[in-house]
Coordinates of C-alpha atoms in Angstrom, one line a residue:
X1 CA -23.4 -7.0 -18.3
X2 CA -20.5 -5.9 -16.1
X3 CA -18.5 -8.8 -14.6
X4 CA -17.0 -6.9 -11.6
X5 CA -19.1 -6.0 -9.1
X6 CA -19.4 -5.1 -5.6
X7 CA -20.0 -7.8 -3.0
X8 CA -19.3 -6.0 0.2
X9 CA -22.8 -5.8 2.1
X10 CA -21.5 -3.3 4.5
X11 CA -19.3 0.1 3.9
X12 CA -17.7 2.1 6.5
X13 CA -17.9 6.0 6.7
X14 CA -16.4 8.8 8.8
X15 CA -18.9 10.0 10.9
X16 CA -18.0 14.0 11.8
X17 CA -20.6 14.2 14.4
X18 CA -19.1 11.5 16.8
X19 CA -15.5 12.0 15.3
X20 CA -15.3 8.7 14.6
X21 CA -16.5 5.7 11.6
X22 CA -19.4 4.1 11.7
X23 CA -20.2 0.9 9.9
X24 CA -23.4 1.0 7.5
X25 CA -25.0 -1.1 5.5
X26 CA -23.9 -1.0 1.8
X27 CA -27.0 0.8 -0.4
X28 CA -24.7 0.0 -3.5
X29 CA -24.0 -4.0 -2.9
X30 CA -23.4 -5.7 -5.9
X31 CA -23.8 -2.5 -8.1
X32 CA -21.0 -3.2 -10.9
X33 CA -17.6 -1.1 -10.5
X34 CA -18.1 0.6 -14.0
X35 CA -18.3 4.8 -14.6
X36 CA -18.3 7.9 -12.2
X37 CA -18.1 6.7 -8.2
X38 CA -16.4 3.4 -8.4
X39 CA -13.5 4.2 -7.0
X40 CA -15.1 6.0 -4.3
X41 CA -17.6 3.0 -3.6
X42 CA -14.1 0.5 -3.6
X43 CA -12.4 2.8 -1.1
X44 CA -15.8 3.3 1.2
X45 CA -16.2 -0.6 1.5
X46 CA -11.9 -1.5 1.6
X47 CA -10.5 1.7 2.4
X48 CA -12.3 4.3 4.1
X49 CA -10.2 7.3 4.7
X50 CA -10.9 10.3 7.0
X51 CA -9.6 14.2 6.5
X52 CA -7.3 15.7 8.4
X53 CA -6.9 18.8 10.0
X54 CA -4.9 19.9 6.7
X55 CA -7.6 18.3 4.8
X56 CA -5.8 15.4 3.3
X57 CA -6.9 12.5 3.6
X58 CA -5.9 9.4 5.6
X59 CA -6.8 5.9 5.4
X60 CA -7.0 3.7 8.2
X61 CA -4.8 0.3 9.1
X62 CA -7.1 -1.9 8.8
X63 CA -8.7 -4.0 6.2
X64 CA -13.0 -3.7 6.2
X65 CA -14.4 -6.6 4.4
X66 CA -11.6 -8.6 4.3
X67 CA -13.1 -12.2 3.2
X68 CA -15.3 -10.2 0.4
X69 CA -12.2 -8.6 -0.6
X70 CA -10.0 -11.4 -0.9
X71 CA -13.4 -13.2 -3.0
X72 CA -13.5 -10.3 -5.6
X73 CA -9.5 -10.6 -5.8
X74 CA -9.8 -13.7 -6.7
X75 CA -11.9 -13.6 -9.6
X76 CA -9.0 -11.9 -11.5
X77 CA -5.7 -11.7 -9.7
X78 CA -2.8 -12.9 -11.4
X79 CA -1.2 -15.8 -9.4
X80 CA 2.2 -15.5 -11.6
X81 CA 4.9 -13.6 -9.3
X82 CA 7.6 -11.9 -10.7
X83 CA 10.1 -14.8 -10.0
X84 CA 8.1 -17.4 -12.0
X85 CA 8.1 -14.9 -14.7
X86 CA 11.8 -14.6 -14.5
X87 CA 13.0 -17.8 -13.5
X88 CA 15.0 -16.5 -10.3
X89 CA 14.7 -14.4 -7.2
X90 CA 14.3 -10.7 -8.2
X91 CA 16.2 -10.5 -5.1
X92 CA 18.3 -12.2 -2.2
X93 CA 17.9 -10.6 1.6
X94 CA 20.8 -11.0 4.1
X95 CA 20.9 -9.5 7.7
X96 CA 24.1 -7.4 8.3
X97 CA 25.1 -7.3 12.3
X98 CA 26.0 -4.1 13.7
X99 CA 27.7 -3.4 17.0
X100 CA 27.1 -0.2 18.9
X101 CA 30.5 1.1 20.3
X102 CA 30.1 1.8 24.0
X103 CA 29.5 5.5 24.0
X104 CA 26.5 4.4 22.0
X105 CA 25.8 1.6 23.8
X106 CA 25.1 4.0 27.1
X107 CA 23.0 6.4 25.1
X108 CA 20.8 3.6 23.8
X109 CA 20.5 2.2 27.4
X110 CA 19.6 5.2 28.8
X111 CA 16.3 6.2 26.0
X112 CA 15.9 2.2 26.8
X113 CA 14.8 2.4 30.7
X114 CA 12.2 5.4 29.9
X115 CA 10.9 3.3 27.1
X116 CA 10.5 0.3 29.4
X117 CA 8.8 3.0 32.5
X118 CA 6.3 3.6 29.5
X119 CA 6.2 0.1 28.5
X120 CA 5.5 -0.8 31.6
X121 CA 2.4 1.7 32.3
X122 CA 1.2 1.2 28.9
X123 CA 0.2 -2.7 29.4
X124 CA -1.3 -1.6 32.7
X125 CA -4.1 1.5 31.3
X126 CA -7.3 1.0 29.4
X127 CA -9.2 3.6 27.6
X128 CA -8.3 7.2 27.3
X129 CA -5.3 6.3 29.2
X130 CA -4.3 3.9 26.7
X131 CA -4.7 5.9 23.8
X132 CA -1.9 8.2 25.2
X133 CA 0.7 5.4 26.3
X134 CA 0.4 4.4 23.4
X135 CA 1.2 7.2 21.2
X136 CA 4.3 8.2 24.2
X137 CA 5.6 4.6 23.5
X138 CA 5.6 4.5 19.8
X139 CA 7.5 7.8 20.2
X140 CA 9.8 6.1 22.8
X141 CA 10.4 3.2 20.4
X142 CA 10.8 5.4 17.4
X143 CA 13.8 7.4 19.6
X144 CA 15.5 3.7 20.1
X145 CA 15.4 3.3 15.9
X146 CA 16.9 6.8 15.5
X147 CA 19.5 6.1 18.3
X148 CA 20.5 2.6 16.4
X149 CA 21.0 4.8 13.0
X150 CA 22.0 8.3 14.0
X151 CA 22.8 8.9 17.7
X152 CA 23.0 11.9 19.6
X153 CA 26.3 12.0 19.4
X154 CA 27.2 12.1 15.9
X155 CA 24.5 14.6 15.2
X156 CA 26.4 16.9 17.2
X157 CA 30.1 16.1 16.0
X158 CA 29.5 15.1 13.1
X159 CA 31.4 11.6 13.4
X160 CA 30.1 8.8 11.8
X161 CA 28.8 5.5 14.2
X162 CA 29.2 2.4 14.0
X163 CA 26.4 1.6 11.4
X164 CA 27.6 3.8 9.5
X165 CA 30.9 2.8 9.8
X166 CA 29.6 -0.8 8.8
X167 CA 27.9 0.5 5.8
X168 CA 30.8 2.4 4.6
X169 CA 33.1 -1.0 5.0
X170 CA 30.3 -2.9 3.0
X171 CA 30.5 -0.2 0.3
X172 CA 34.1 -0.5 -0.2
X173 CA 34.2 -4.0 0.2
X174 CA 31.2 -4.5 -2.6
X175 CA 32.4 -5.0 -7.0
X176 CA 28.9 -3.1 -7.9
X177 CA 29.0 -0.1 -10.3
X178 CA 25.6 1.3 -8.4
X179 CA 24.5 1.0 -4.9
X180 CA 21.4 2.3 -3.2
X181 CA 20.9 3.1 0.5
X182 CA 17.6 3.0 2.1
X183 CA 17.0 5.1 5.6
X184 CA 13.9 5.7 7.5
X185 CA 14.5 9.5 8.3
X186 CA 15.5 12.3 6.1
X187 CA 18.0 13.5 8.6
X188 CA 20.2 10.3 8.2
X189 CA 20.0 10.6 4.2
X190 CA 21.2 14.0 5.1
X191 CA 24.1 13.0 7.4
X192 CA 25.1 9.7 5.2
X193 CA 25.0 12.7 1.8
X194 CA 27.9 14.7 3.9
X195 CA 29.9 11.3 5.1
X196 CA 29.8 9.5 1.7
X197 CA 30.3 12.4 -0.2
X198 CA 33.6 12.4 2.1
X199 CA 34.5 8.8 2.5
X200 CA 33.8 8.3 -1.5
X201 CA 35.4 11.2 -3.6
X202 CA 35.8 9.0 -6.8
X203 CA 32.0 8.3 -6.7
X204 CA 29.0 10.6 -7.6
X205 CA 26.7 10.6 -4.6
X206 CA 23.0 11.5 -5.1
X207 CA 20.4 12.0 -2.3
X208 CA 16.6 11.4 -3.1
X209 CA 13.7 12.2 -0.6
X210 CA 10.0 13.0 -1.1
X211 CA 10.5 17.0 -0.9
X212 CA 12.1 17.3 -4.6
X213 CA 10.4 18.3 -7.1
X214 CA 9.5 16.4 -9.9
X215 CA 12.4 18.5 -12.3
X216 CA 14.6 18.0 -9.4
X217 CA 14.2 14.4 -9.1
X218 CA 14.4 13.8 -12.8
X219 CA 17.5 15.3 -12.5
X220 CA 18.8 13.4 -9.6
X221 CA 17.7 10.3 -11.8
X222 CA 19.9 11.1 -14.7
X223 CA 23.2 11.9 -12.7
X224 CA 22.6 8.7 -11.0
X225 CA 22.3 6.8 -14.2
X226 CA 25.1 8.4 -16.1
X227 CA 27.2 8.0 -13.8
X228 CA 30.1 5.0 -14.4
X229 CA 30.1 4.5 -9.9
X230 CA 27.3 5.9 -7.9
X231 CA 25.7 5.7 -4.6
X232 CA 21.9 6.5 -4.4
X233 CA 20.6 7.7 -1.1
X234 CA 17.1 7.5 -0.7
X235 CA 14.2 7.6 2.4
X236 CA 12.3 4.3 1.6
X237 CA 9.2 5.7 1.3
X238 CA 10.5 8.3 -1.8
X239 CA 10.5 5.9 -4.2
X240 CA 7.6 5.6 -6.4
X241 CA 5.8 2.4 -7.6
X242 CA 6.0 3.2 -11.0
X243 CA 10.1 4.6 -10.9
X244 CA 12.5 1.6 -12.5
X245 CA 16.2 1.5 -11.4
X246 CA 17.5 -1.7 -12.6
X247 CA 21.4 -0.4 -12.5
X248 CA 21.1 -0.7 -9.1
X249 CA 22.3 -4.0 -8.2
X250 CA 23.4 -3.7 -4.1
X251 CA 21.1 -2.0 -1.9
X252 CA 21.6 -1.5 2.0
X253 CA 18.4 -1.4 3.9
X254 CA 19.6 1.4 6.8
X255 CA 16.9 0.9 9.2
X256 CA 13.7 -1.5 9.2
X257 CA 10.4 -0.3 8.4
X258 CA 7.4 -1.4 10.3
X259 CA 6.4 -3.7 7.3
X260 CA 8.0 -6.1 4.5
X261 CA 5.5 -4.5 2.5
X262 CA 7.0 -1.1 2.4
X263 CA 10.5 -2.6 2.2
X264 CA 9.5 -5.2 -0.8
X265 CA 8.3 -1.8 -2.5
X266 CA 11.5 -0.1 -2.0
X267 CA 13.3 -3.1 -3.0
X268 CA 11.3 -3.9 -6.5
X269 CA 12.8 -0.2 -7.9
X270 CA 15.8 -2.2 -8.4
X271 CA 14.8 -5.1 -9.8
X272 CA 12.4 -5.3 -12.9
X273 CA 10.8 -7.7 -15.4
X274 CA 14.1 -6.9 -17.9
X275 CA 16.7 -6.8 -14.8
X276 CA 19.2 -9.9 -15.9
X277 CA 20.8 -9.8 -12.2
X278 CA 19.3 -10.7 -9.1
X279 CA 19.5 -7.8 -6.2
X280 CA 21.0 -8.2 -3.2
X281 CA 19.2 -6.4 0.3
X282 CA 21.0 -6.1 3.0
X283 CA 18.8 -5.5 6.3
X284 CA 21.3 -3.4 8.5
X285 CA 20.5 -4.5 12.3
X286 CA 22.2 -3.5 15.3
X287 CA 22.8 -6.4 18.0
X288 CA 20.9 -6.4 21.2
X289 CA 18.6 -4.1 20.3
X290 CA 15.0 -3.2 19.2
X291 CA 15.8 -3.4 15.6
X292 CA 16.2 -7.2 16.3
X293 CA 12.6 -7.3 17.9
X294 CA 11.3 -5.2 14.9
X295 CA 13.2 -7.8 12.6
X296 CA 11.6 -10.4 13.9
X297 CA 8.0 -9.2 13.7
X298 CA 9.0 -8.8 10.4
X299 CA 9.6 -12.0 9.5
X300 CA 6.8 -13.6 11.0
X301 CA 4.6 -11.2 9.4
X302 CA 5.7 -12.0 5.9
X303 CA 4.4 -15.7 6.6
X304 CA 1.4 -14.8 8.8
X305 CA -0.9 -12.1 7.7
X306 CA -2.3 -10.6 11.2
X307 CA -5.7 -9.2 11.0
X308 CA -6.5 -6.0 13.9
X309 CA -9.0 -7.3 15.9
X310 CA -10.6 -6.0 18.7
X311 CA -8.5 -2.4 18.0
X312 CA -10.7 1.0 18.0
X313 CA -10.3 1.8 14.8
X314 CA -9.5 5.8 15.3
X315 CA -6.7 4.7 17.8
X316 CA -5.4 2.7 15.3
X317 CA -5.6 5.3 12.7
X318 CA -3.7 7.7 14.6
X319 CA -0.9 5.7 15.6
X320 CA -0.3 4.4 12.3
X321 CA -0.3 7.6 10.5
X322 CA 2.2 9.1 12.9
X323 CA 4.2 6.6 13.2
X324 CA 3.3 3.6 11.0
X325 CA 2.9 0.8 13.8
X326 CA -0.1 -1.1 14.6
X327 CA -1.7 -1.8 17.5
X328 CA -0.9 -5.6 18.1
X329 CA 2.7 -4.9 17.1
X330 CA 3.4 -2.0 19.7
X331 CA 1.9 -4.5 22.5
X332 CA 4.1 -6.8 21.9
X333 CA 6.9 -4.4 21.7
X334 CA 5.9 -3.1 25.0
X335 CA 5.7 -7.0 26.7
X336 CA 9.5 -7.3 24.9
X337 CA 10.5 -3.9 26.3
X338 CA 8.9 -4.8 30.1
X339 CA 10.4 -7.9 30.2
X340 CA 7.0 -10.0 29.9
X341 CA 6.6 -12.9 26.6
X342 CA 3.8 -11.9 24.3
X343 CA 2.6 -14.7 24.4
X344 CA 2.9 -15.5 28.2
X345 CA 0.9 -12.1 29.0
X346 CA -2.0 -13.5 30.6
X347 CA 0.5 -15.4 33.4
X348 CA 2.6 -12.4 34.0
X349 CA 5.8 -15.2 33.5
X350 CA 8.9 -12.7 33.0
X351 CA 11.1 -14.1 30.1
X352 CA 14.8 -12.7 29.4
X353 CA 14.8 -10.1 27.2
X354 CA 18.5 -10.4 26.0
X355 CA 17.8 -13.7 24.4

């Protein structure tokens, strides 16, 4: 008799007619997770998906079925981490500062007061109206990241700013053989190629990102590792699950994701069950701006797991498959970026966005 079975009495399923997912009841509960369709019945009840115009396909934020989820987990989840097994940290996380220099500092504030305008409006519509101030603020918030890590500027001169700058110091500054850099954006592991390639002639710098091809990466793998002094940039979300890079022993986090999730994965390529050093991340923030916001959700997310509630689940869908935000996280983004507390919204008290 199968032990593992499912328990979710519901299922949700994209519904082409009304363009949207419906929730059904489950004609398959506790039918055992054994042969042809399990996996499909585990993602219709977990992890629905719907296609896309290019016909992938492309699961939603949320979690369906959560309690019966976290039930089934529990009948065989390992509660052993990595660090018990170990007997350390796998790794140690530390926020590195960074100041804009003024020129940046004016082109920041500038992309900053149409991101507020939008803010502003955004906590204001409901509806269809919504829907679109929301997708024209995560694109207003995702030009204040870019500005913070690559700015204008240096795109068109070529100079390097002042994270950059930062990083470079940090680099020089560091006793590691091998030291990865995590960005956001394939543009800045193109730029940061060019300026480390400059600043670090004794070193072999490699640059990884999704588009390689397997041969290519392989490649990119071995010069990294036979190298005696190397610098590995990467996007974050290249790195597979299943890729093990446990020379690497400094890593520099160039810009936050939008969860610890995606930045423990990035992080646990470098640091393995036979890794006999612990890693050091280094969460690159420039001062007074939204990266400190985004920090912070960050944190408080790694305590407090946040369902979606009360979110349409297809307006969800598209704004975190474009952009990788959720809807909670971009409201309280906008509150920050209007001036209002999050969790004063229903008084309208302003609070001081500096602090």
């Amino acid at each position: 008799e199968p032990f593992f079975r499912c328990i979710a009495k519901t299922r949700i399923e994209w519904n082409p007619k009304y363009r949207g997912f419906v929730t059904i009841r489950n004609p398959d509960y506790a039918v055992p997770y054994v042969g042809r369709g399990a996996y499909s019945l585990f993602k219709a009840c977990h992890s629905p998906s719907r296609p896309t115009v290019m016909g992938a396909e492309r699961a939603i934020p949320t979690l369906p079925n959560r309690s019966d989820l976290l039930e089934f987990l529990d009948c065989f989840r390992s509660r052993i981490r990595l660090a018990d097994l170990i007997d350390r940290a796998p790794y140690v996380r530390e926020t590195v500062p960074v100041l804009m220099s003024a020129s940046e500092q004016a082109e920041y504030e500038n992309l900053e007061r149409r991101a507020i305008q939008i803010a502003k409006e955004h906590l204001k519509n409901v509806g269809t109206e919504r829907r679109t101030s929301m997708l024209s603020l995560a694109h207003a918030i995702q030009l204040l990241q870019k500005a913070c890590s690559l700015p204008s500027s240096c795109v068109e001169t070529g100079e390097v700013g002042s994270k950059h700058a930062e990083l470079i110091d940090r680099i020089r500054q560091s006793t590691s053989s091998h030291i990865a850099v995590g960005a956001l954006w394939r543009e800045t592991v193109t730029h940061l190629e060019r300026v480390l390639r400059e600043e670090f002639p004794d070193r072999t710098v490699v640059a990884f990102d999704g588009e390689l091809s397997f041969a290519a990466r392989r490649r990119a793998l071995e010069t990294l590792t036979s190298a005696p002094r190397a610098i590995l940039i990467t996007t974050q979300q290249s790195l597979r699950s299943s890729l093990n890079l446990p020379i690497v022993q400094v890593v520099f986090a160039e810009a936050l994701p939008w969860n610890f999730t995606a930045l423990n994965q990035w992080a646990m390529r470098f640091s393995r069950l036979t890794s006999t050093e612990t890693v050091k991340v280094n969460l690159m923030v420039v001062s007074g701006t939204i990266e400190e916001r985004i920090l912070g959700l960050l944190l408080r997310k790694e305590v407090v797991a946040r369902p979606i509630a009360g979110d349409d689940i297809e307006e969800a869908d598209q704004l975190f498959g474009e952009y990788g935000i959720e809807p909670t996280e971009l409201d309280e983004l906008a509150a920050y970026l209007a001036g209002l507390d999050p969790s004063l919204r229903e008084s309208n008290q302003p609070m001081n966005r500096a602090a």
